[in-house]
mmCIF file of C-alpha atoms and ligand atoms in Angstrom:
data_model
loop_
_atom_site.group_PDB
_atom_site.id
_atom_site.type_symbol
_atom_site.label_atom_id
_atom_site.label_comp_id
_atom_site.label_asym_id
_atom_site.label_seq_id
_atom_site.Cartn_x
_atom_site.Cartn_y
_atom_site.Cartn_z
ATOM 1 C CA UNK A 1 -21.629 180.116 5.179
ATOM 2 C CA UNK A 2 -24.385 182.141 3.523
ATOM 3 C CA UNK A 3 -27.825 182.583 5.163
ATOM 4 C CA UNK A 4 -30.877 180.968 3.519
ATOM 5 C CA UNK A 5 -32.499 183.258 0.986
ATOM 6 C CA UNK A 6 -35.399 181.048 -0.089
ATOM 7 C CA UNK A 7 -38.547 179.836 1.697
ATOM 8 C CA UNK A 8 -40.913 182.717 1.008
ATOM 9 C CA UNK A 9 -43.293 183.093 -1.961
ATOM 10 C CA UNK A 10 -41.625 186.186 -3.447
ATOM 11 C CA UNK A 11 -38.111 184.732 -3.712
ATOM 12 C CA UNK A 12 -39.453 181.342 -4.924
ATOM 13 C CA UNK A 13 -41.407 183.066 -7.716
ATOM 14 C CA UNK A 14 -38.332 185.168 -8.684
ATOM 15 C CA UNK A 15 -36.215 182.007 -9.042
ATOM 16 C CA UNK A 16 -38.932 180.169 -10.985
ATOM 17 C CA UNK A 17 -39.348 183.094 -13.399
ATOM 18 C CA UNK A 18 -35.649 183.673 -13.874
ATOM 19 C CA UNK A 19 -35.316 180.091 -15.180
ATOM 20 C CA UNK A 20 -38.748 179.823 -16.810
ATOM 21 C CA UNK A 21 -39.265 176.734 -14.716
ATOM 22 C CA UNK A 22 -42.266 174.548 -15.589
ATOM 23 C CA UNK A 23 -43.651 172.342 -12.753
ATOM 24 C CA UNK A 24 -43.737 168.667 -13.541
ATOM 25 C CA UNK A 25 -46.744 167.031 -12.033
ATOM 26 C CA UNK A 26 -45.298 163.524 -12.598
ATOM 27 C CA UNK A 27 -42.437 164.338 -10.177
ATOM 28 C CA UNK A 28 -44.746 165.461 -7.342
ATOM 29 C CA UNK A 29 -43.347 168.982 -7.343
ATOM 30 C CA UNK A 30 -44.864 171.075 -4.536
ATOM 31 C CA UNK A 31 -42.234 173.492 -3.265
ATOM 32 C CA UNK A 32 -42.262 174.801 0.317
ATOM 33 C CA UNK A 33 -42.871 178.537 0.683
ATOM 34 C CA UNK A 34 -43.182 178.876 4.453
ATOM 35 C CA UNK A 35 -40.170 179.632 6.627
ATOM 36 C CA UNK A 36 -41.970 178.575 9.828
ATOM 37 C CA UNK A 37 -42.521 175.079 8.431
ATOM 38 C CA UNK A 38 -38.923 174.936 7.301
ATOM 39 C CA UNK A 39 -37.702 175.911 10.785
ATOM 40 C CA UNK A 40 -39.973 173.245 12.300
ATOM 41 C CA UNK A 41 -38.548 170.532 10.037
ATOM 42 C CA UNK A 42 -34.973 171.446 10.780
ATOM 43 C CA UNK A 43 -35.630 171.547 14.547
ATOM 44 C CA UNK A 44 -37.458 168.213 14.538
ATOM 45 C CA UNK A 45 -34.659 166.596 12.547
ATOM 46 C CA UNK A 46 -32.215 167.739 15.280
ATOM 47 C CA UNK A 47 -29.465 168.476 12.754
ATOM 48 C CA UNK A 48 -26.081 169.123 14.349
ATOM 49 C CA UNK A 49 -22.765 170.327 12.927
ATOM 50 C CA UNK A 50 -21.511 166.710 12.842
ATOM 51 C CA UNK A 51 -24.423 165.368 10.763
ATOM 52 C CA UNK A 52 -24.391 164.125 7.203
ATOM 53 C CA UNK A 53 -27.899 164.655 5.746
ATOM 54 C CA UNK A 54 -29.461 163.098 2.700
ATOM 55 C CA UNK A 55 -32.145 165.267 1.139
ATOM 56 C CA UNK A 56 -34.448 163.608 -1.353
ATOM 57 C CA UNK A 57 -35.780 165.985 -3.990
ATOM 58 C CA UNK A 58 -34.266 169.394 -3.191
ATOM 59 C CA UNK A 59 -36.425 171.195 -5.762
ATOM 60 C CA UNK A 60 -34.987 174.701 -6.141
ATOM 61 C CA UNK A 61 -32.894 174.193 -3.003
ATOM 62 C CA UNK A 62 -35.076 175.877 -0.380
ATOM 63 C CA UNK A 63 -34.686 173.315 2.439
ATOM 64 C CA UNK A 64 -31.206 172.485 1.192
ATOM 65 C CA UNK A 65 -30.038 175.981 2.169
ATOM 66 C CA UNK A 66 -31.454 175.506 5.740
ATOM 67 C CA UNK A 67 -29.905 172.025 5.992
ATOM 68 C CA UNK A 68 -26.532 173.278 4.726
ATOM 69 C CA UNK A 69 -26.408 175.885 7.500
ATOM 70 C CA UNK A 70 -27.092 173.284 10.212
ATOM 71 C CA UNK A 71 -25.239 170.168 9.004
ATOM 72 C CA UNK A 72 -21.676 169.151 8.288
ATOM 73 C CA UNK A 73 -22.639 167.867 4.851
ATOM 74 C CA UNK A 74 -25.744 167.588 2.634
ATOM 75 C CA UNK A 75 -26.207 165.178 -0.203
ATOM 76 C CA UNK A 76 -29.235 166.133 -2.304
ATOM 77 C CA UNK A 77 -30.641 163.709 -4.889
ATOM 78 C CA UNK A 78 -32.885 165.326 -7.522
ATOM 79 C CA UNK A 79 -34.420 163.558 -10.539
ATOM 80 C CA UNK A 80 -35.429 166.673 -12.586
ATOM 81 C CA UNK A 81 -32.609 167.768 -14.839
ATOM 82 C CA UNK A 82 -34.228 171.180 -15.284
ATOM 83 C CA UNK A 83 -33.627 171.889 -11.582
ATOM 84 C CA UNK A 84 -29.869 171.310 -11.737
ATOM 85 C CA UNK A 85 -28.800 174.753 -13.124
ATOM 86 C CA UNK A 86 -31.224 176.347 -10.642
ATOM 87 C CA UNK A 87 -29.623 174.451 -7.737
ATOM 88 C CA UNK A 88 -26.137 175.493 -8.929
ATOM 89 C CA UNK A 89 -27.330 179.103 -8.602
ATOM 90 C CA UNK A 90 -29.322 178.931 -5.348
ATOM 91 C CA UNK A 91 -26.709 176.802 -3.578
ATOM 92 C CA UNK A 92 -23.760 178.838 -4.762
ATOM 93 C CA UNK A 93 -21.737 179.598 -1.597
ATOM 94 C CA UNK A 94 -23.175 176.698 0.375
ATOM 95 C CA UNK A 95 -19.972 174.686 0.006
ATOM 96 C CA UNK A 96 -20.994 171.593 2.024
ATOM 97 C CA UNK A 97 -23.720 170.530 -0.463
ATOM 98 C CA UNK A 98 -23.379 167.875 -3.158
ATOM 99 C CA UNK A 99 -26.214 167.565 -5.680
ATOM 100 C CA UNK A 100 -26.738 164.325 -7.501
ATOM 101 C CA UNK A 101 -28.975 164.280 -10.575
ATOM 102 C CA UNK A 102 -30.595 160.850 -10.252
ATOM 103 C CA UNK A 103 -33.741 158.934 -9.455
ATOM 104 C CA UNK A 104 -33.355 158.306 -5.748
ATOM 105 C CA UNK A 105 -34.918 154.799 -6.158
ATOM 106 C CA UNK A 106 -31.999 153.867 -8.419
ATOM 107 C CA UNK A 107 -29.260 155.128 -6.052
ATOM 108 C CA UNK A 108 -27.526 152.720 -3.678
ATOM 109 C CA UNK A 109 -27.954 154.854 -0.563
ATOM 110 C CA UNK A 110 -26.079 152.472 1.693
ATOM 111 C CA UNK A 111 -23.063 152.773 -0.598
ATOM 112 C CA UNK A 112 -23.502 156.569 -0.711
ATOM 113 C CA UNK A 113 -23.573 156.718 3.125
ATOM 114 C CA UNK A 114 -20.397 154.613 3.204
ATOM 115 C CA UNK A 115 -18.637 156.907 0.739
ATOM 116 C CA UNK A 116 -19.876 160.211 2.106
ATOM 117 C CA UNK A 117 -19.994 159.497 5.839
ATOM 118 C CA UNK A 118 -17.565 156.596 6.364
ATOM 119 C CA UNK A 119 -20.544 154.232 6.931
ATOM 120 C CA UNK A 120 -21.700 156.227 9.994
ATOM 121 C CA UNK A 121 -25.505 156.775 10.339
ATOM 122 C CA UNK A 122 -26.913 159.597 8.257
ATOM 123 C CA UNK A 123 -30.105 161.570 8.723
ATOM 124 C CA UNK A 124 -32.685 161.776 5.991
ATOM 125 C CA UNK A 125 -34.684 164.979 5.667
ATOM 126 C CA UNK A 126 -37.073 165.710 2.816
ATOM 127 C CA UNK A 127 -40.270 167.138 1.523
ATOM 128 C CA UNK A 128 -41.007 163.900 -0.287
ATOM 129 C CA UNK A 129 -42.495 163.448 -3.727
ATOM 130 C CA UNK A 130 -45.800 161.855 -2.506
ATOM 131 C CA UNK A 131 -46.111 159.357 -5.403
ATOM 132 C CA UNK A 132 -43.147 157.342 -4.130
ATOM 133 C CA UNK A 133 -43.266 157.860 -0.315
ATOM 134 C CA UNK A 134 -43.664 154.185 0.525
ATOM 135 C CA UNK A 135 -40.922 152.760 -1.729
ATOM 136 C CA UNK A 136 -38.499 155.459 -0.574
ATOM 137 C CA UNK A 137 -39.074 154.847 3.153
ATOM 138 C CA UNK A 138 -39.214 151.024 2.806
ATOM 139 C CA UNK A 139 -36.077 151.080 0.630
ATOM 140 C CA UNK A 140 -34.170 152.978 3.282
ATOM 141 C CA UNK A 141 -35.204 150.482 6.003
ATOM 142 C CA UNK A 142 -35.015 147.241 4.087
ATOM 143 C CA UNK A 143 -31.695 147.927 2.464
ATOM 144 C CA UNK A 144 -30.188 148.552 5.884
ATOM 145 C CA UNK A 145 -29.009 152.065 5.153
ATOM 146 C CA UNK A 146 -27.125 153.283 8.246
ATOM 147 C CA UNK A 147 -29.696 155.750 9.593
ATOM 148 C CA UNK A 148 -30.281 157.867 12.708
ATOM 149 C CA UNK A 149 -33.620 159.221 11.697
ATOM 150 C CA UNK A 150 -35.916 160.144 8.824
ATOM 151 C CA UNK A 151 -37.789 163.439 9.101
ATOM 152 C CA UNK A 152 -40.108 163.912 6.139
ATOM 153 C CA UNK A 153 -43.082 165.787 4.796
ATOM 154 C CA UNK A 154 -45.671 163.272 3.556
ATOM 155 C CA UNK A 155 -49.365 163.192 2.802
ATOM 156 C CA UNK A 156 -51.287 163.548 6.075
ATOM 157 C CA UNK A 157 -53.091 160.268 5.544
ATOM 158 C CA UNK A 158 -49.831 158.385 5.086
ATOM 159 C CA UNK A 159 -48.355 159.924 8.242
ATOM 160 C CA UNK A 160 -51.441 158.697 10.103
ATOM 161 C CA UNK A 161 -51.001 155.191 8.659
ATOM 162 C CA UNK A 162 -47.403 155.059 9.767
ATOM 163 C CA UNK A 163 -48.215 155.633 13.411
ATOM 164 C CA UNK A 164 -51.549 153.904 14.098
ATOM 165 C CA UNK A 165 -51.997 150.536 15.908
ATOM 166 C CA UNK A 166 -54.272 147.527 15.460
ATOM 167 C CA UNK A 167 -58.070 147.853 15.042
ATOM 168 C CA UNK A 168 -58.031 151.221 13.242
ATOM 169 C CA UNK A 169 -58.926 151.706 9.536
ATOM 170 C CA UNK A 170 -55.525 153.156 8.617
ATOM 171 C CA UNK A 171 -53.613 150.218 10.184
ATOM 172 C CA UNK A 172 -51.769 148.114 7.615
ATOM 173 C CA UNK A 173 -48.479 146.773 6.265
ATOM 174 C CA UNK A 174 -46.895 150.283 6.192
ATOM 175 C CA UNK A 175 -47.754 150.858 9.877
ATOM 176 C CA UNK A 176 -46.141 147.515 10.878
ATOM 177 C CA UNK A 177 -43.034 147.952 8.740
ATOM 178 C CA UNK A 178 -42.420 151.493 9.923
ATOM 179 C CA UNK A 179 -43.004 150.505 13.585
ATOM 180 C CA UNK A 180 -40.684 147.479 13.327
ATOM 181 C CA UNK A 181 -37.795 149.691 12.258
ATOM 182 C CA UNK A 182 -38.562 153.076 13.909
ATOM 183 C CA UNK A 183 -40.476 155.077 16.451
ATOM 184 C CA UNK A 184 -42.838 157.397 14.553
ATOM 185 C CA UNK A 185 -43.855 160.800 15.823
ATOM 186 C CA UNK A 186 -45.979 163.421 13.942
ATOM 187 C CA UNK A 187 -44.242 166.761 14.270
ATOM 188 C CA UNK A 188 -46.747 169.048 12.563
ATOM 189 C CA UNK A 189 -49.695 169.155 10.220
ATOM 190 C CA UNK A 190 -49.075 171.366 7.232
ATOM 191 C CA UNK A 191 -51.904 172.948 5.136
ATOM 192 C CA UNK A 192 -51.830 173.170 1.318
ATOM 193 C CA UNK A 193 -51.168 176.942 1.328
ATOM 194 C CA UNK A 194 -47.569 176.363 2.537
ATOM 195 C CA UNK A 195 -46.664 174.924 -0.869
ATOM 196 C CA UNK A 196 -46.381 176.136 -4.454
ATOM 197 C CA UNK A 197 -48.384 174.875 -6.290
ATOM 198 C CA UNK A 198 -50.880 173.835 -3.575
ATOM 199 C CA UNK A 199 -51.330 170.080 -3.268
ATOM 200 C CA UNK A 200 -54.903 168.698 -3.217
ATOM 201 C CA UNK A 201 -54.283 166.912 0.080
ATOM 202 C CA UNK A 202 -53.203 167.892 3.613
ATOM 203 C CA UNK A 203 -49.576 167.158 4.589
ATOM 204 C CA UNK A 204 -47.726 166.313 7.764
ATOM 205 C CA UNK A 205 -44.117 166.231 8.918
ATOM 206 C CA UNK A 206 -43.261 162.882 10.529
ATOM 207 C CA UNK A 207 -40.088 161.914 12.302
ATOM 208 C CA UNK A 208 -39.083 158.226 12.318
ATOM 209 C CA UNK A 209 -36.362 157.546 14.803
ATOM 210 C CA UNK A 210 -34.545 154.326 13.879
ATOM 211 C CA UNK A 211 -34.422 151.653 16.615
ATOM 212 C CA UNK A 212 -31.012 150.232 17.372
ATOM 213 C CA UNK A 213 -32.813 146.972 18.095
ATOM 214 C CA UNK A 214 -36.289 146.234 16.729
ATOM 215 C CA UNK A 215 -39.018 146.310 19.434
ATOM 216 C CA UNK A 216 -39.909 142.602 18.791
ATOM 217 C CA UNK A 217 -37.779 139.596 18.213
ATOM 218 C CA UNK A 218 -38.470 137.365 15.218
ATOM 219 C CA UNK A 219 -36.469 134.430 13.818
ATOM 220 C CA UNK A 220 -37.191 135.151 10.179
ATOM 221 C CA UNK A 221 -37.819 138.833 9.435
ATOM 222 C CA UNK A 222 -38.523 138.235 5.714
ATOM 223 C CA UNK A 223 -41.148 135.551 6.495
ATOM 224 C CA UNK A 224 -42.829 137.952 8.948
ATOM 225 C CA UNK A 225 -43.118 140.617 6.283
ATOM 226 C CA UNK A 226 -44.473 138.078 3.739
ATOM 227 C CA UNK A 227 -47.137 137.177 6.305
ATOM 228 C CA UNK A 228 -47.902 140.891 7.006
ATOM 229 C CA UNK A 229 -48.286 141.659 3.304
ATOM 230 C CA UNK A 230 -50.516 138.609 2.811
ATOM 231 C CA UNK A 231 -52.683 139.584 5.797
ATOM 232 C CA UNK A 232 -53.502 143.014 4.381
ATOM 233 C CA UNK A 233 -53.663 142.191 0.692
ATOM 234 C CA UNK A 234 -57.248 141.084 1.083
ATOM 235 C CA UNK A 235 -58.440 143.250 3.939
ATOM 236 C CA UNK A 236 -62.013 141.941 4.097
ATOM 237 C CA UNK A 237 -60.936 138.339 4.317
ATOM 238 C CA UNK A 238 -60.047 136.527 7.521
ATOM 239 C CA UNK A 239 -56.342 136.109 8.366
ATOM 240 C CA UNK A 240 -56.554 132.403 7.528
ATOM 241 C CA UNK A 241 -57.999 133.058 4.038
ATOM 242 C CA UNK A 242 -55.595 135.915 3.393
ATOM 243 C CA UNK A 243 -52.579 133.723 4.183
ATOM 244 C CA UNK A 244 -54.034 130.755 2.292
ATOM 245 C CA UNK A 245 -54.548 132.870 -0.893
ATOM 246 C CA UNK A 246 -51.099 134.421 -0.878
ATOM 247 C CA UNK A 247 -48.750 133.425 -3.734
ATOM 248 C CA UNK A 248 -45.876 134.386 -1.397
ATOM 249 C CA UNK A 249 -46.641 131.627 1.183
ATOM 250 C CA UNK A 250 -46.796 127.857 0.865
ATOM 251 C CA UNK A 251 -48.735 126.639 3.878
ATOM 252 C CA UNK A 252 -51.807 124.468 3.781
ATOM 253 C CA UNK A 253 -55.100 125.844 5.173
ATOM 254 C CA UNK A 254 -54.864 123.340 8.012
ATOM 255 C CA UNK A 255 -51.360 124.495 8.922
ATOM 256 C CA UNK A 256 -52.485 128.074 8.858
ATOM 257 C CA UNK A 257 -55.553 127.314 11.045
ATOM 258 C CA UNK A 258 -53.290 125.468 13.506
ATOM 259 C CA UNK A 259 -50.768 128.371 13.631
ATOM 260 C CA UNK A 260 -53.480 130.953 14.276
ATOM 261 C CA UNK A 261 -54.968 128.762 17.045
ATOM 262 C CA UNK A 262 -51.503 128.359 18.593
ATOM 263 C CA UNK A 263 -51.260 132.104 18.617
ATOM 264 C CA UNK A 264 -54.329 132.112 20.804
ATOM 265 C CA UNK A 265 -56.624 133.665 18.215
ATOM 266 C CA UNK A 266 -59.851 132.295 16.721
ATOM 267 C CA UNK A 267 -59.747 131.239 13.035
ATOM 268 C CA UNK A 268 -62.150 134.065 12.102
ATOM 269 C CA UNK A 269 -59.716 136.789 13.253
ATOM 270 C CA UNK A 270 -58.701 139.424 10.668
ATOM 271 C CA UNK A 271 -55.086 140.547 10.145
ATOM 272 C CA UNK A 272 -55.915 144.081 11.143
ATOM 273 C CA UNK A 273 -56.528 142.891 14.747
ATOM 274 C CA UNK A 274 -52.988 141.597 15.252
ATOM 275 C CA UNK A 275 -50.215 143.639 16.842
ATOM 276 C CA UNK A 276 -46.583 143.637 15.645
ATOM 277 C CA UNK A 277 -45.739 141.314 18.540
ATOM 278 C CA UNK A 278 -48.363 138.865 17.368
ATOM 279 C CA UNK A 279 -47.131 138.937 13.789
ATOM 280 C CA UNK A 280 -43.642 138.167 15.092
ATOM 281 C CA UNK A 281 -45.026 135.223 17.134
ATOM 282 C CA UNK A 282 -47.008 133.977 14.188
ATOM 283 C CA UNK A 283 -43.880 134.099 11.965
ATOM 284 C CA UNK A 284 -41.999 132.097 14.602
ATOM 285 C CA UNK A 285 -44.781 129.461 14.698
ATOM 286 C CA UNK A 286 -44.605 129.158 10.871
ATOM 287 C CA UNK A 287 -40.772 128.931 11.040
ATOM 288 C CA UNK A 288 -41.214 125.821 13.163
ATOM 289 C CA UNK A 289 -43.746 124.309 10.715
ATOM 290 C CA UNK A 290 -41.535 125.006 7.659
HETATM 291 N N1 SAM B 1 -37.496 170.023 -1.326
HETATM 292 C C1 SAM B 1 -38.241 170.940 -2.234
HETATM 293 C C2 SAM B 1 -39.128 171.859 -1.396
HETATM 294 O O1 SAM B 1 -39.450 171.455 -0.266
HETATM 295 O O2 SAM B 1 -39.498 172.944 -1.867
HETATM 296 C C3 SAM B 1 -39.085 170.183 -3.273
HETATM 297 C C4 SAM B 1 -40.016 169.109 -2.710
HETATM 298 S S1 SAM B 1 -41.121 168.448 -3.910
HETATM 299 C C5 SAM B 1 -42.467 167.920 -2.936
HETATM 300 C C6 SAM B 1 -40.384 166.894 -4.406
HETATM 301 C C7 SAM B 1 -39.067 166.941 -5.130
HETATM 302 O O3 SAM B 1 -38.646 165.616 -5.422
HETATM 303 C C8 SAM B 1 -39.123 167.636 -6.486
HETATM 304 O O4 SAM B 1 -38.033 168.485 -6.647
HETATM 305 C C9 SAM B 1 -39.019 166.457 -7.529
HETATM 306 O O5 SAM B 1 -38.491 166.888 -8.745
HETATM 307 C C10 SAM B 1 -38.176 165.516 -6.750
HETATM 308 N N2 SAM B 1 -38.331 164.092 -7.203
HETATM 309 C C11 SAM B 1 -39.460 163.455 -7.626
HETATM 310 N N3 SAM B 1 -39.203 162.157 -7.861
HETATM 311 C C12 SAM B 1 -37.901 161.925 -7.556
HETATM 312 C C13 SAM B 1 -37.067 160.822 -7.629
HETATM 313 N N4 SAM B 1 -37.549 159.621 -8.022
HETATM 314 N N5 SAM B 1 -35.778 160.914 -7.229
HETATM 315 C C14 SAM B 1 -35.312 162.145 -6.802
HETATM 316 N N6 SAM B 1 -36.028 163.281 -6.697
HETATM 317 C C15 SAM B 1 -37.348 163.158 -7.092
#
C-alpha cells in the first residue's frame, strides 16, 4: 500500500492546477489541507484493518488515502464528475478503494453496506458538504444503515446542536434525533485556515457512536419524531400550540393538554424544555389516546 501524498497545501495546489479544477460552491467544496486534522479524524474514527468505511465526498482523495491505509475497504461517493479523473490519479495504487460517482442522497447505503460488507456494520467518515449535513446524517440513521459510528467534519454550530440538552438555544429536533440513535462526542474544533478555500464558518469534528439499543424506550418511534418535529417547528409557541398546529398530528387541543398534564408538565411548557425521555413518554401517552 502506498503512503498518503496529499493533505498539505502544496500538493493540493499541484493536483488542482494539473487538472485545472474549478471549485463548485454549490457542492460545498472545502478541501482539507492540514495533516494534523486528518490524523485526528482517522484516530477518532478508530479505523482498523477489518473495517469497511464509507466516505462521503472524497474531493481530490486526500482523506481517502489516509482511510485506505487504515481500513480493509473504502467506498467513496462523490457527486462531482470533474473529480473522478483526479481521484483515479490520486488513488492509483490504493487498491482497496472503490469510487462511486453519485449523489449520496440518492444511493441506497443499506444495500451498499450489504453488498460491500456482507451487511456487517460500516463506519462513516467524511468532511461533509455542509449544505446537506442533516439529511445525510438523518438518512443514515432513519434508513437503518448498519453502522458502528459516524465521524464527520461539520459546521461548528451544527456539532454543538447535535450534542446539547434541553433548555439551551441550540437544542432542537436534530439534537434529539442524533441522541436517540447515537452518543455524540466533539473530537476537535477546526479553524477555517485548515481548508482550501476557507469556509466562512468554524468547523468541528464530531463522532457519533451508534447505540445498539436506543437510550429510551418508545412504542411508536415515528410518532415520537412527528411530535419532536412539531414541538420545534414553532419555537416561540408553547408545546400545546405547536402540537395543535402541526399538519402531521391529529389530536384535539384538549387531548394535547391532557397528555402534557399526564406527563407532569404545565400546559404553558415549551418543547425545548423536554428531555428525550419525556418526548418518549409523551409519545407513549399519545399512542394510548390514538
Ligand atoms: N473529503 C474532501 C476533503 O476533505 O478534502 C472534500 C470535502 S468537501 C467539504 C465535500 C465534498 O463532498 C466535495 O468533494 C463535494 O463535491 C462532495 N459532495 C457534495 N455534495 C455531494 C453529494 N450530494 N453526494 C456526494 N458528494 C457530494
